[in-house]
Short mmCIF file of N, CA, C and O in Angstrom, two decimals:
data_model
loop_
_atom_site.label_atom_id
_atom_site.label_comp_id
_atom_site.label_asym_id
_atom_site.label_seq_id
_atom_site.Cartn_x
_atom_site.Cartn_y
_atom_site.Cartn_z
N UNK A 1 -45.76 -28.36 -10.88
CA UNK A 1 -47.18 -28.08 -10.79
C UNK A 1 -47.37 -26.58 -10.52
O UNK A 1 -46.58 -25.97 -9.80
N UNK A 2 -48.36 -26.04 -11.06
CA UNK A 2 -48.68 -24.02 -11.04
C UNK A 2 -49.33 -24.22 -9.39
O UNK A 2 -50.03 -25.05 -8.81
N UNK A 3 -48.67 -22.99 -9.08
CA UNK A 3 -48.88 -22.74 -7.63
C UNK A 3 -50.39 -23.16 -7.00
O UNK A 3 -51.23 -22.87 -7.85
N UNK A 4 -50.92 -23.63 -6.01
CA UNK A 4 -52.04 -23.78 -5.68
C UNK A 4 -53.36 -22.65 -5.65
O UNK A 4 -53.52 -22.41 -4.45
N UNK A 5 -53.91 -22.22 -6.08
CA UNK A 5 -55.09 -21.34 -5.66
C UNK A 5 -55.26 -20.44 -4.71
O UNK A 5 -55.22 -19.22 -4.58
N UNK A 6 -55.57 -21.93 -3.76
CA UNK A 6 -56.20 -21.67 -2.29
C UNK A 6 -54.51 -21.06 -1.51
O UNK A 6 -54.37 -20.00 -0.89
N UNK A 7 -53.75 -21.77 -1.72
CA UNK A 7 -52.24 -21.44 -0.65
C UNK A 7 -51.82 -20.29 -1.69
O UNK A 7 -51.43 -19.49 -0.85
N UNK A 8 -51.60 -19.56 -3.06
CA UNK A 8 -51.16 -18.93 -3.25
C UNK A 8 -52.36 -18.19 -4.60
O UNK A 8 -52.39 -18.33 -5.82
N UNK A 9 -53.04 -17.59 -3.86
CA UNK A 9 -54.49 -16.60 -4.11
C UNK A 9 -53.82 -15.99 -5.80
O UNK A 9 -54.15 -16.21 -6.97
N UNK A 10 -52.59 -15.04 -5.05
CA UNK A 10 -52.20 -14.00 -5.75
C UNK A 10 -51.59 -14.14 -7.35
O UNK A 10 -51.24 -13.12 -7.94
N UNK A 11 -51.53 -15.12 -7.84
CA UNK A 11 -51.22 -16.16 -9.11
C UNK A 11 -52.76 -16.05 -9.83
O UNK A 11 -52.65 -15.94 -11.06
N UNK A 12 -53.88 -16.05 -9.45
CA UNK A 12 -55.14 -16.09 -9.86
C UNK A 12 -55.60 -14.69 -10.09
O UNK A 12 -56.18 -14.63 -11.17
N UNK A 13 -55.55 -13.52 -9.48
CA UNK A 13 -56.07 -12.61 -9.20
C UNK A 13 -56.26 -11.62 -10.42
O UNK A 13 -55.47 -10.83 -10.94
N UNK A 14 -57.78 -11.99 -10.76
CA UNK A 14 -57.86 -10.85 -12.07
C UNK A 14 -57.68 -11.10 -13.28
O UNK A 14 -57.65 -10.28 -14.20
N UNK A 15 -57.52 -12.66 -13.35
CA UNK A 15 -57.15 -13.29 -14.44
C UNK A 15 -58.35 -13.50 -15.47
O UNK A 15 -58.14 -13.70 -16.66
N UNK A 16 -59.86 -13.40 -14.80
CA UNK A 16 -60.84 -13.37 -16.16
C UNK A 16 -60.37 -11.87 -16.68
O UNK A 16 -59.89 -11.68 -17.80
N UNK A 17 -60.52 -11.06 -15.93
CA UNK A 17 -60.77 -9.23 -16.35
C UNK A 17 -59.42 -9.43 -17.53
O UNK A 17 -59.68 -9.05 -18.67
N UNK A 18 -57.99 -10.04 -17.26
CA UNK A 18 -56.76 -9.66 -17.87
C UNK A 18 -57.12 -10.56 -18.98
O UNK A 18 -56.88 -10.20 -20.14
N UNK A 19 -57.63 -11.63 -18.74
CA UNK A 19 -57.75 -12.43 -20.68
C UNK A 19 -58.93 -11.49 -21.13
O UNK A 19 -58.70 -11.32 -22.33
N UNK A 20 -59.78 -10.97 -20.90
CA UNK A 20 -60.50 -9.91 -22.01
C UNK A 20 -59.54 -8.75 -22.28
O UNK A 20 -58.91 -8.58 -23.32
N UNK A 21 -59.53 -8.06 -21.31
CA UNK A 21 -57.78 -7.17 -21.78
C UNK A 21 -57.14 -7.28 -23.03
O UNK A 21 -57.07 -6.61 -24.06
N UNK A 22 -56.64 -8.47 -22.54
CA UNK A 22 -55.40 -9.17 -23.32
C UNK A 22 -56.08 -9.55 -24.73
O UNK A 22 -55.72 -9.34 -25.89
N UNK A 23 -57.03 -10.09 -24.28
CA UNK A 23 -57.87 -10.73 -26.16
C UNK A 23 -58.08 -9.60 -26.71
O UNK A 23 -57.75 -9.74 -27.89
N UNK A 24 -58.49 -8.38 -26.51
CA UNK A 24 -59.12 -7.11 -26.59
C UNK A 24 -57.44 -6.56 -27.61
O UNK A 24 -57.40 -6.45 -28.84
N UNK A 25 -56.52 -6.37 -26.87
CA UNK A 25 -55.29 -6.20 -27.37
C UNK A 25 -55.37 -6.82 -28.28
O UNK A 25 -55.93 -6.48 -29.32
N UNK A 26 -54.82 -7.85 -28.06
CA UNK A 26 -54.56 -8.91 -29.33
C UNK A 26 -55.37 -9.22 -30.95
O UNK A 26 -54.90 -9.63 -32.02
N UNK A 27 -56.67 -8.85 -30.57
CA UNK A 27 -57.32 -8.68 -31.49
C UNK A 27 -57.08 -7.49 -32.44
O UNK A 27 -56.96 -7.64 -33.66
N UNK A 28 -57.03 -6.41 -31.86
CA UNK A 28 -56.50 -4.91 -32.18
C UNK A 28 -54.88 -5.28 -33.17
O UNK A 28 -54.75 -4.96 -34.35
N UNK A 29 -53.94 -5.92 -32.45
CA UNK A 29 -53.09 -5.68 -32.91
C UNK A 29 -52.88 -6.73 -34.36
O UNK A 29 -52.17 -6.42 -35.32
N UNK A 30 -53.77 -8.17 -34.22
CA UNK A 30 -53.96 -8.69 -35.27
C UNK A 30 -54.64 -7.82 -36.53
O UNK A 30 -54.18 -7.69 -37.66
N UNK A 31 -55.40 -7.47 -36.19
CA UNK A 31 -56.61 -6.70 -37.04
C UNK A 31 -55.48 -5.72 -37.93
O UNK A 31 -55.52 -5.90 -39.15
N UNK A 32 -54.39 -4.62 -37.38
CA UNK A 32 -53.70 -3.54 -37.85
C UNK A 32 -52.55 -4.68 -38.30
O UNK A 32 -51.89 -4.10 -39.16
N UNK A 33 -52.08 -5.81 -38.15
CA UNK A 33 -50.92 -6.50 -38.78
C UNK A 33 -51.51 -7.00 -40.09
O UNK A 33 -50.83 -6.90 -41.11
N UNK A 34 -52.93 -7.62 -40.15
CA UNK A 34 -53.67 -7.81 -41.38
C UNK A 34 -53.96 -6.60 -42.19
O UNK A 34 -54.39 -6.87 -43.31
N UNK A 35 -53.82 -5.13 -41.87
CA UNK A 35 -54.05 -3.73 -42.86
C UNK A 35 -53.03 -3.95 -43.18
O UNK A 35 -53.04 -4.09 -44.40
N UNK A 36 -51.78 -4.10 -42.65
CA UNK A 36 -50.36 -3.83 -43.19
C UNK A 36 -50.13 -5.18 -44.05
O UNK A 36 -49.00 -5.23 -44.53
N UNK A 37 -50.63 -5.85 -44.23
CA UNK A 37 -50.64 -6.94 -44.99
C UNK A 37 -51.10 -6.76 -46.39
O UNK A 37 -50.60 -7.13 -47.45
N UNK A 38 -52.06 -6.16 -46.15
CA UNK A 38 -53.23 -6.22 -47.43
C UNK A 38 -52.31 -5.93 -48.67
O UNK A 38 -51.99 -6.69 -49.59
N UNK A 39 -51.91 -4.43 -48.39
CA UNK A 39 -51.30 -4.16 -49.62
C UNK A 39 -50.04 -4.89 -50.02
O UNK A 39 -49.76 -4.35 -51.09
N UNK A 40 -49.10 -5.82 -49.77
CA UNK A 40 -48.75 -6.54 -49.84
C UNK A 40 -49.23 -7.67 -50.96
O UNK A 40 -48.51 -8.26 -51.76
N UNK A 41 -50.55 -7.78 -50.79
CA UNK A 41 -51.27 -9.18 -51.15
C UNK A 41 -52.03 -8.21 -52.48
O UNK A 41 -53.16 -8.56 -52.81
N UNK A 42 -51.43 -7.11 -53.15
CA UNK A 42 -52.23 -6.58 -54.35
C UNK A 42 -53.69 -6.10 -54.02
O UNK A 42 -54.33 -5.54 -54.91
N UNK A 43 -54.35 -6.34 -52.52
CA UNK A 43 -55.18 -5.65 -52.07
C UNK A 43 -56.33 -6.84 -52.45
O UNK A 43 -57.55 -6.64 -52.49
N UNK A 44 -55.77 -7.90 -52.69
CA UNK A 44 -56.70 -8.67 -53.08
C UNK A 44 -57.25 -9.39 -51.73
O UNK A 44 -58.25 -10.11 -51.71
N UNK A 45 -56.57 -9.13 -50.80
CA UNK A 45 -56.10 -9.54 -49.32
C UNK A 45 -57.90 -8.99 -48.60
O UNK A 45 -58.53 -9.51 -47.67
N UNK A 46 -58.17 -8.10 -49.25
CA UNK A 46 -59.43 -7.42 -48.83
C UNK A 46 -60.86 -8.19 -48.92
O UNK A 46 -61.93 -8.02 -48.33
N UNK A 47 -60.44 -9.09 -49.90
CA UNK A 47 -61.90 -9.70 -50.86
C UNK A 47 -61.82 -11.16 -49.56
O UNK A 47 -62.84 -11.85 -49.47
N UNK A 48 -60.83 -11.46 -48.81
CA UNK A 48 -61.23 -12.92 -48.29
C UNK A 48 -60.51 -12.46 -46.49
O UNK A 48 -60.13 -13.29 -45.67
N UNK A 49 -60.52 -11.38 -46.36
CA UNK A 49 -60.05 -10.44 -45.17
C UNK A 49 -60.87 -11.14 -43.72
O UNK A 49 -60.49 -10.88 -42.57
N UNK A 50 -61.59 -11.69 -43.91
CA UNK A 50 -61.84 -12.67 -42.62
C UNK A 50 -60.65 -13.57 -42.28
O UNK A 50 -59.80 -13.48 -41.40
N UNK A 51 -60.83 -14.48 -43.25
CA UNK A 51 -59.41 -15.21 -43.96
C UNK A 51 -58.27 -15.57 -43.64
O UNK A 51 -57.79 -16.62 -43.22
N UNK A 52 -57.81 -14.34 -43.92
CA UNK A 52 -56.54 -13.46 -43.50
C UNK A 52 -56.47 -13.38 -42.07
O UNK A 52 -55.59 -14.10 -41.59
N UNK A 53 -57.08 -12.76 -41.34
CA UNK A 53 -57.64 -12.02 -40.20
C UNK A 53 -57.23 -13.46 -39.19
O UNK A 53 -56.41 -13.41 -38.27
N UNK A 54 -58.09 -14.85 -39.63
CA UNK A 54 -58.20 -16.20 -39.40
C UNK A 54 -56.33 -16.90 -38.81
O UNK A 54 -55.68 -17.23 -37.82
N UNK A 55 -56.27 -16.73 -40.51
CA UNK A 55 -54.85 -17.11 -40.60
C UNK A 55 -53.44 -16.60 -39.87
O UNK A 55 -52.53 -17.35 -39.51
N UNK A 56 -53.47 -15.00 -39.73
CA UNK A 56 -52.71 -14.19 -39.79
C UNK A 56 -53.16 -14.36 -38.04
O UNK A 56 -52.20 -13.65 -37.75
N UNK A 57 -53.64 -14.61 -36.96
CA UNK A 57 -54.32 -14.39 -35.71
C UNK A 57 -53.60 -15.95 -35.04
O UNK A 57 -52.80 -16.00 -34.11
N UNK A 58 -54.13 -17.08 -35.77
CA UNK A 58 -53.80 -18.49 -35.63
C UNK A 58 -52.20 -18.30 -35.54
O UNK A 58 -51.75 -18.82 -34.52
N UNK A 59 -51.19 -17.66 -36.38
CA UNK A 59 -49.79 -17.55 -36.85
C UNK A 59 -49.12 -17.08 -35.65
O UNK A 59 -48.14 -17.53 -35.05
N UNK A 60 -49.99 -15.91 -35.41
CA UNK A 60 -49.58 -14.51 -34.17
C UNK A 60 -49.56 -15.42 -32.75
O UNK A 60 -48.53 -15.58 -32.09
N UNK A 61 -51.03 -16.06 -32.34
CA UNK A 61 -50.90 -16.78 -31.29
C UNK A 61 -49.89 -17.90 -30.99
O UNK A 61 -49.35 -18.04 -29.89
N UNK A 62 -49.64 -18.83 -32.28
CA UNK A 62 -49.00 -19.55 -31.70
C UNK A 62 -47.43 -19.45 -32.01
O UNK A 62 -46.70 -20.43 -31.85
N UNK A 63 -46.81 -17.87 -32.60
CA UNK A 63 -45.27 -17.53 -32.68
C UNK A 63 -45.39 -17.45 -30.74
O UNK A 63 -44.95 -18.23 -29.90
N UNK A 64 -46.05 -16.37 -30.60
CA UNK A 64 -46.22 -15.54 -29.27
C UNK A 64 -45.82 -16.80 -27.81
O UNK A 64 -44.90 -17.01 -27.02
N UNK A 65 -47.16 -17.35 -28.15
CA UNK A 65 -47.18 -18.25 -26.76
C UNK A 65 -46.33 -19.23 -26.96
O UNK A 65 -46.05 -20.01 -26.05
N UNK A 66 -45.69 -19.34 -28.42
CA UNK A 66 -44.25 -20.61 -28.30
C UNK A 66 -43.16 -19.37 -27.58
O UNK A 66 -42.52 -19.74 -26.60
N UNK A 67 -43.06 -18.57 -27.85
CA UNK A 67 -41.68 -17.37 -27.28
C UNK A 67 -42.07 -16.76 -26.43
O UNK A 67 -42.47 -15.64 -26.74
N UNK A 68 -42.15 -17.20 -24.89
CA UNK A 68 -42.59 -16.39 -24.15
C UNK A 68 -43.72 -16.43 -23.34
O UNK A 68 -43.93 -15.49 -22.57
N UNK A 69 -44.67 -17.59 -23.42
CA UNK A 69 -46.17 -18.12 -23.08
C UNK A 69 -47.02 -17.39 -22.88
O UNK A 69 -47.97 -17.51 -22.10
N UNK A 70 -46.72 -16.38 -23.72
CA UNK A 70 -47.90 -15.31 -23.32
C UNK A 70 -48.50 -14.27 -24.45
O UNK A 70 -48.02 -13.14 -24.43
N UNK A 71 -49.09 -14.46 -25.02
CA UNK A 71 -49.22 -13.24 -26.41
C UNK A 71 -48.91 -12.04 -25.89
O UNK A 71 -49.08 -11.84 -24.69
N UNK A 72 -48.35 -10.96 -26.84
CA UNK A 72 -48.68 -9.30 -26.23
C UNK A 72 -49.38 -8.77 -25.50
O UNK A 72 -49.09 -8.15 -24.47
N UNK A 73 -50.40 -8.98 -25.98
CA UNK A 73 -52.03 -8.47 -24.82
C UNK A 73 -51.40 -9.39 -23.52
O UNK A 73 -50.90 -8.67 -22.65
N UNK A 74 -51.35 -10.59 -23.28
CA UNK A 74 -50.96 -10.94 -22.21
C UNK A 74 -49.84 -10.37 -21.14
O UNK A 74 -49.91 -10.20 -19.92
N UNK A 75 -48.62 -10.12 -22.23
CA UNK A 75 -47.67 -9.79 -21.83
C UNK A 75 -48.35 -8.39 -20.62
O UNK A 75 -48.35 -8.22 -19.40
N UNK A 76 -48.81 -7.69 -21.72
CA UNK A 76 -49.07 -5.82 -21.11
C UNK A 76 -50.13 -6.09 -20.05
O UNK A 76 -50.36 -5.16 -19.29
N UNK A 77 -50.86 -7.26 -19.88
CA UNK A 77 -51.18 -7.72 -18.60
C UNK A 77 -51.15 -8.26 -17.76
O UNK A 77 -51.89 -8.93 -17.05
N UNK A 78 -49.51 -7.72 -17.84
CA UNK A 78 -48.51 -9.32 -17.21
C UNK A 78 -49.38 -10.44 -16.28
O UNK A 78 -49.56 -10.57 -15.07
N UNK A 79 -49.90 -11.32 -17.74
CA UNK A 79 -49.74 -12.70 -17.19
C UNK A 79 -49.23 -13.81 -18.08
O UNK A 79 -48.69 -13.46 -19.13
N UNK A 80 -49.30 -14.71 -17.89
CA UNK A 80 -48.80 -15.97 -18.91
C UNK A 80 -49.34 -17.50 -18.82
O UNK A 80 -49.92 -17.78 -17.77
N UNK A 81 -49.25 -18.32 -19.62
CA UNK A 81 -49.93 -19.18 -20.02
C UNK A 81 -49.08 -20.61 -19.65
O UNK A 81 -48.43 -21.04 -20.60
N UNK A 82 -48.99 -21.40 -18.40
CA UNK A 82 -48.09 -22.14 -17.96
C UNK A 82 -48.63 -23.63 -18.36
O UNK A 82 -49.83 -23.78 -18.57
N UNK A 83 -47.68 -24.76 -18.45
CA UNK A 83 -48.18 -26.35 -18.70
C UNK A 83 -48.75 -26.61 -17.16
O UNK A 83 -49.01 -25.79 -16.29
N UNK A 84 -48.84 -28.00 -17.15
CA UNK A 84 -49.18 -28.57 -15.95
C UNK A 84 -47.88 -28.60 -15.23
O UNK A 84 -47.98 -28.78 -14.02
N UNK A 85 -46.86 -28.47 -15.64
CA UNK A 85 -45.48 -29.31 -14.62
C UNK A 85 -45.05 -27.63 -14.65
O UNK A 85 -43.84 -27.42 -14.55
N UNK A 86 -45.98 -26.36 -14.77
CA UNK A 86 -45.57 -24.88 -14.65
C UNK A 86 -44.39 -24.82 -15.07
O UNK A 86 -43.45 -24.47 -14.35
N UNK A 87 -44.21 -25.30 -16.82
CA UNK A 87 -43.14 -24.67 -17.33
C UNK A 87 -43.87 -23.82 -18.78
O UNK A 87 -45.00 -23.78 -19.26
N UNK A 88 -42.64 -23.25 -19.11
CA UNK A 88 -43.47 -22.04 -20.59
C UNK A 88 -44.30 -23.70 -21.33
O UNK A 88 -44.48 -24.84 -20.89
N UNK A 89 -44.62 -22.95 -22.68
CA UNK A 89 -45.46 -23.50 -23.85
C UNK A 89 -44.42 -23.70 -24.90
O UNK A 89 -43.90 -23.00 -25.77
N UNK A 90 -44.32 -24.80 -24.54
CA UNK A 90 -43.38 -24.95 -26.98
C UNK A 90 -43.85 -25.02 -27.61
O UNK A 90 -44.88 -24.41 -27.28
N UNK A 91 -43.96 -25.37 -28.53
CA UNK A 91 -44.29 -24.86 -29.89
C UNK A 91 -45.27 -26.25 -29.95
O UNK A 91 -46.32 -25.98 -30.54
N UNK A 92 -45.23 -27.22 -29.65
CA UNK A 92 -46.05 -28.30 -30.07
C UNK A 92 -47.76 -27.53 -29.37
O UNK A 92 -48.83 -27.29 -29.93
N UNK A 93 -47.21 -27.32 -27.75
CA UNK A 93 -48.54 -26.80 -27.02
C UNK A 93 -49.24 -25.56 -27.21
O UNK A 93 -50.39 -25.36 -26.82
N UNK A 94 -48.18 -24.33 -28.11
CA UNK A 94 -48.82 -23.45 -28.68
C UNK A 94 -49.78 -23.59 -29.30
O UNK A 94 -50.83 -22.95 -29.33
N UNK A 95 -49.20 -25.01 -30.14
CA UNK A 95 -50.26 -25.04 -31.04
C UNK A 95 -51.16 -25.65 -31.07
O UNK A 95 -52.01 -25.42 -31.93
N UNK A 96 -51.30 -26.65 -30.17
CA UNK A 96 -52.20 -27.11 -29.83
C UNK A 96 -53.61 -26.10 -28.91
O UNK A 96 -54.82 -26.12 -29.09
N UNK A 97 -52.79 -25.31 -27.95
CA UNK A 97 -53.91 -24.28 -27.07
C UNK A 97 -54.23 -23.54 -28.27
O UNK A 97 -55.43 -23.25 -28.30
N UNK A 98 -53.45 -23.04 -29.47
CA UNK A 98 -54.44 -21.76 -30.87
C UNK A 98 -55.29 -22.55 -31.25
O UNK A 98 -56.41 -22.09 -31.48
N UNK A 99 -55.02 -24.30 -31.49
CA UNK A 99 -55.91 -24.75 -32.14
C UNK A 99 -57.55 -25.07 -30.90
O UNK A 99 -58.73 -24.90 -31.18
N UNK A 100 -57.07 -25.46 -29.85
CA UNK A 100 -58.44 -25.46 -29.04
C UNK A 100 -58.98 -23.92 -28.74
O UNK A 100 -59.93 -23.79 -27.97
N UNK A 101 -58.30 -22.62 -29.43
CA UNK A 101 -58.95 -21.12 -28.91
C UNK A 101 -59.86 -21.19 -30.36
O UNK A 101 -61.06 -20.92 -30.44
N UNK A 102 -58.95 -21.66 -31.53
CA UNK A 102 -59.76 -21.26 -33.07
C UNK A 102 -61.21 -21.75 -32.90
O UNK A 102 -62.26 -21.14 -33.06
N UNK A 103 -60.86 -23.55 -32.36
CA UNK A 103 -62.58 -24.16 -32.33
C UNK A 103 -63.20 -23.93 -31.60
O UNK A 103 -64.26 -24.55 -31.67
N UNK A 104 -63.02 -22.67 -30.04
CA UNK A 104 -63.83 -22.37 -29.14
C UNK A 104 -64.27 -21.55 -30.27
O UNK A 104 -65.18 -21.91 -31.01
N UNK A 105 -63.75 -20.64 -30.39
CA UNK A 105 -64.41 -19.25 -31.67
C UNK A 105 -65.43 -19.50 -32.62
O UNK A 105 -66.22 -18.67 -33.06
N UNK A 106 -65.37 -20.70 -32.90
CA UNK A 106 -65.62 -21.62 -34.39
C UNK A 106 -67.31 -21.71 -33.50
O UNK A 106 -68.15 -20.96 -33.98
N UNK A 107 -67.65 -22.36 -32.57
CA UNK A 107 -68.28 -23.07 -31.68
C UNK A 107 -68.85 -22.33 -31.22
O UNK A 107 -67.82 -21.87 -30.73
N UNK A 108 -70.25 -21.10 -30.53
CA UNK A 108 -70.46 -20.01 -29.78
C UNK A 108 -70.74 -20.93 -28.34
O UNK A 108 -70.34 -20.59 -27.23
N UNK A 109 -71.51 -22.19 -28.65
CA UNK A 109 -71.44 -23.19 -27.61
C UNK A 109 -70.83 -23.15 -26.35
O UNK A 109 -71.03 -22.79 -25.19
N UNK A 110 -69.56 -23.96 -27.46
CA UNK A 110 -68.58 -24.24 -26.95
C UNK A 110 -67.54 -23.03 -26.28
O UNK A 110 -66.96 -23.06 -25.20
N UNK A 111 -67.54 -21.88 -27.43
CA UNK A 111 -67.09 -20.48 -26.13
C UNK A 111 -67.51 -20.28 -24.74
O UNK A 111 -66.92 -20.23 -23.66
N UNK A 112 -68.89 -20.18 -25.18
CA UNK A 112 -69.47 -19.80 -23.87
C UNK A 112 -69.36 -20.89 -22.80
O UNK A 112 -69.08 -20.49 -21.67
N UNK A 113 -69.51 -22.11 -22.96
CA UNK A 113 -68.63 -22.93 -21.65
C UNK A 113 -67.11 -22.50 -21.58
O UNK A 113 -66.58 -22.58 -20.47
N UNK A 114 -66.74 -22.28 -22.12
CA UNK A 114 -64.78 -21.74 -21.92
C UNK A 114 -65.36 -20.43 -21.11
O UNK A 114 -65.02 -20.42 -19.92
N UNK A 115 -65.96 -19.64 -21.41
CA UNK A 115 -66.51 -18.09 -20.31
C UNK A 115 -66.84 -18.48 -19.46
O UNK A 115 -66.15 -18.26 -18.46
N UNK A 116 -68.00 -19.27 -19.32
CA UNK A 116 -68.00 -19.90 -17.94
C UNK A 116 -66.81 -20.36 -17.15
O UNK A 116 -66.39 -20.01 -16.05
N UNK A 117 -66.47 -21.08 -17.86
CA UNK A 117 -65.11 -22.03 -16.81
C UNK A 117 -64.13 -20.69 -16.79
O UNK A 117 -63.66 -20.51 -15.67
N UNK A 118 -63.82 -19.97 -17.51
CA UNK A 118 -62.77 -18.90 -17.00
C UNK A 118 -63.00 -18.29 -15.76
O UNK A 118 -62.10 -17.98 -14.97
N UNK A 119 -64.60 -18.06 -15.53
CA UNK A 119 -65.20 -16.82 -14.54
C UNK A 119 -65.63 -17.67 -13.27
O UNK A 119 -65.95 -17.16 -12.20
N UNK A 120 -65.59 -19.42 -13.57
CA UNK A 120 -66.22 -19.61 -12.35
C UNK A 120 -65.05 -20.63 -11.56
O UNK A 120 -65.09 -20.74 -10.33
N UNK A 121 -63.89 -21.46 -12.46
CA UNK A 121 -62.95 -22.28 -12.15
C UNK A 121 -61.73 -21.27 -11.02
O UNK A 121 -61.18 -20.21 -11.34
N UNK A 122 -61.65 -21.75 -10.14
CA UNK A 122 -60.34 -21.68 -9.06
C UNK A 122 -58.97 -21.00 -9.79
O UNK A 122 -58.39 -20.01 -9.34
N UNK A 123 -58.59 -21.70 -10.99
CA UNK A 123 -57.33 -21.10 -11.68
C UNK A 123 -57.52 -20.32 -13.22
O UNK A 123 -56.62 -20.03 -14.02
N UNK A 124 -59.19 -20.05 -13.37
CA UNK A 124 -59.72 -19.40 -14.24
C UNK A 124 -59.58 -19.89 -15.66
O UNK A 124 -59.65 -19.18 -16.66
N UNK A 125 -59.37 -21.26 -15.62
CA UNK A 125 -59.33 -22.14 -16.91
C UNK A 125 -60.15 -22.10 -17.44
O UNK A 125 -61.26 -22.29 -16.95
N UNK A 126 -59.91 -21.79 -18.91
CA UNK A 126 -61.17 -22.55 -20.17
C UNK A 126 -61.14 -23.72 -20.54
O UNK A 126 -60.37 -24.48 -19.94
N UNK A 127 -61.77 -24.12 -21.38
CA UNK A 127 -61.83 -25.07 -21.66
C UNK A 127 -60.84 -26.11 -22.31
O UNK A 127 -60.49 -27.27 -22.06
N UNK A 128 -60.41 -24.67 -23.75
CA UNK A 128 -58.92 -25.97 -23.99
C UNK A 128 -57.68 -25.89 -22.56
O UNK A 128 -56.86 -26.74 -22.23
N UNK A 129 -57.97 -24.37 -21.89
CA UNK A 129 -56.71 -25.23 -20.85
C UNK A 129 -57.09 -26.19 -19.86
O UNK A 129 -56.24 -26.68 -19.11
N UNK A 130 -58.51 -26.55 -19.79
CA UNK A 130 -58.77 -27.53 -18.77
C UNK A 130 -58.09 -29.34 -19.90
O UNK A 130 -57.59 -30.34 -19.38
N UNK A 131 -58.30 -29.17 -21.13
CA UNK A 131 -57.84 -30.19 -21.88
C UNK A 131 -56.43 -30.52 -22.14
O UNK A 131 -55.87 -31.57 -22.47
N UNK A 132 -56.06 -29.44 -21.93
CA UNK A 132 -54.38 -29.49 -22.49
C UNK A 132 -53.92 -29.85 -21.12
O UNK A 132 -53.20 -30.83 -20.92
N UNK A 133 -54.52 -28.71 -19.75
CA UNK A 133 -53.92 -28.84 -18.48
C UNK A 133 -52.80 -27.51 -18.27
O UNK A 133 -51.99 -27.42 -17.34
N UNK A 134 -53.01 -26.41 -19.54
CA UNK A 134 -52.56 -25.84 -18.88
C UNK A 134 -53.17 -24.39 -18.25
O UNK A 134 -54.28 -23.89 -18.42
N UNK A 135 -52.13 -23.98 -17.55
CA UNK A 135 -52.92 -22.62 -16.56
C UNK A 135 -52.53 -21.34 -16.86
O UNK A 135 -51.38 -21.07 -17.18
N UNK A 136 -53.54 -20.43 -16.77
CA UNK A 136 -53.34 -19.32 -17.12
C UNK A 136 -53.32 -18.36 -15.59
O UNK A 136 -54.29 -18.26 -14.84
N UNK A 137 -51.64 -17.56 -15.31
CA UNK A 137 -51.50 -16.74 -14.15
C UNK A 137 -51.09 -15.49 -14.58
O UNK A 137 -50.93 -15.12 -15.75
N UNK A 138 -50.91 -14.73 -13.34
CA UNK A 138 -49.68 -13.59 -13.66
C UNK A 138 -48.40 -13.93 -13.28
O UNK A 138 -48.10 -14.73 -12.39
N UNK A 139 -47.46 -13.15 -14.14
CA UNK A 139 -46.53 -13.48 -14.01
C UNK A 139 -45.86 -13.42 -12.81
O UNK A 139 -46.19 -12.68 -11.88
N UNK A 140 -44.75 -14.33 -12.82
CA UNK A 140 -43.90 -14.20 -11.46
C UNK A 140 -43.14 -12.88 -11.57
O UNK A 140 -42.80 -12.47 -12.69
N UNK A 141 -42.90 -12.28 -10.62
CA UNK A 141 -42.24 -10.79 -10.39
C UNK A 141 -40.11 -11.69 -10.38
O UNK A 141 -39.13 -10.96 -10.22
#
């Protein structure tokens, strides 16, 4: 089980501010892996570049958080993305948490309850990690 809250504060601390960070990153670095793509794709890559952007983002999140539970942006804010029994993410739960981040995105709704629950929940959960169960900390030193 991920450390308690209340008995161990310092696991929580800063964790809404570091997932905008971290999404902020991550977005950036998707965005420049989809330029380096394009030409690749005959530049045709340009005409459906949401798409891409979609696809190529969905791919990134769930290589990342299967190797390591934490995307880049996360990493450089050292935190990470733990199950309920606080072990990493495999590949089944990667993909399952990209697929509950794609339909928060999909949803403005449904985001904005995941913002809420990040900014107002004890272990700063959204919504798919309140479904999946898992928690988002900093890392252990």
């Amino acid at each position: 089980m991920p450390p308690d809250p209340d008995l161990h504060p310092q696991f929580y601390e800063g964790i809404p501010a570091k997932r905008l960070f971290a999404w902020l990153i991550d977005a950036g670095l998707i965005f420049v892996l989809c330029l380096v793509i394009v030409p690749f794709t005959a530049f045709t890559g340009l005409f459906f570049f949401p798409l891409l952007m979609l696809v190529t983002g969905f791919a990134y999140r769930v290589i990342t958080l299967a190797n390591g539970s934490a995307t880049w942006g996360m990493r450089l804010m050292s935190m990470e993305i733990r199950t309920r029994d606080d072990e990493a993410l495999d590949l089944g739960t990667a993909f399952l948490h990209t697929l509950g981040y794609s339909i928060s995105i999909a949803f403005a709704v449904v985001q904005l309850i995941s913002i809420v629950l990040i900014c107002t929940t004890a272990r700063a959960q959204g919504l798919t990690d309140m479904v999946l169960g898992t928690v988002p900390m900093n890392r252990r030193r």
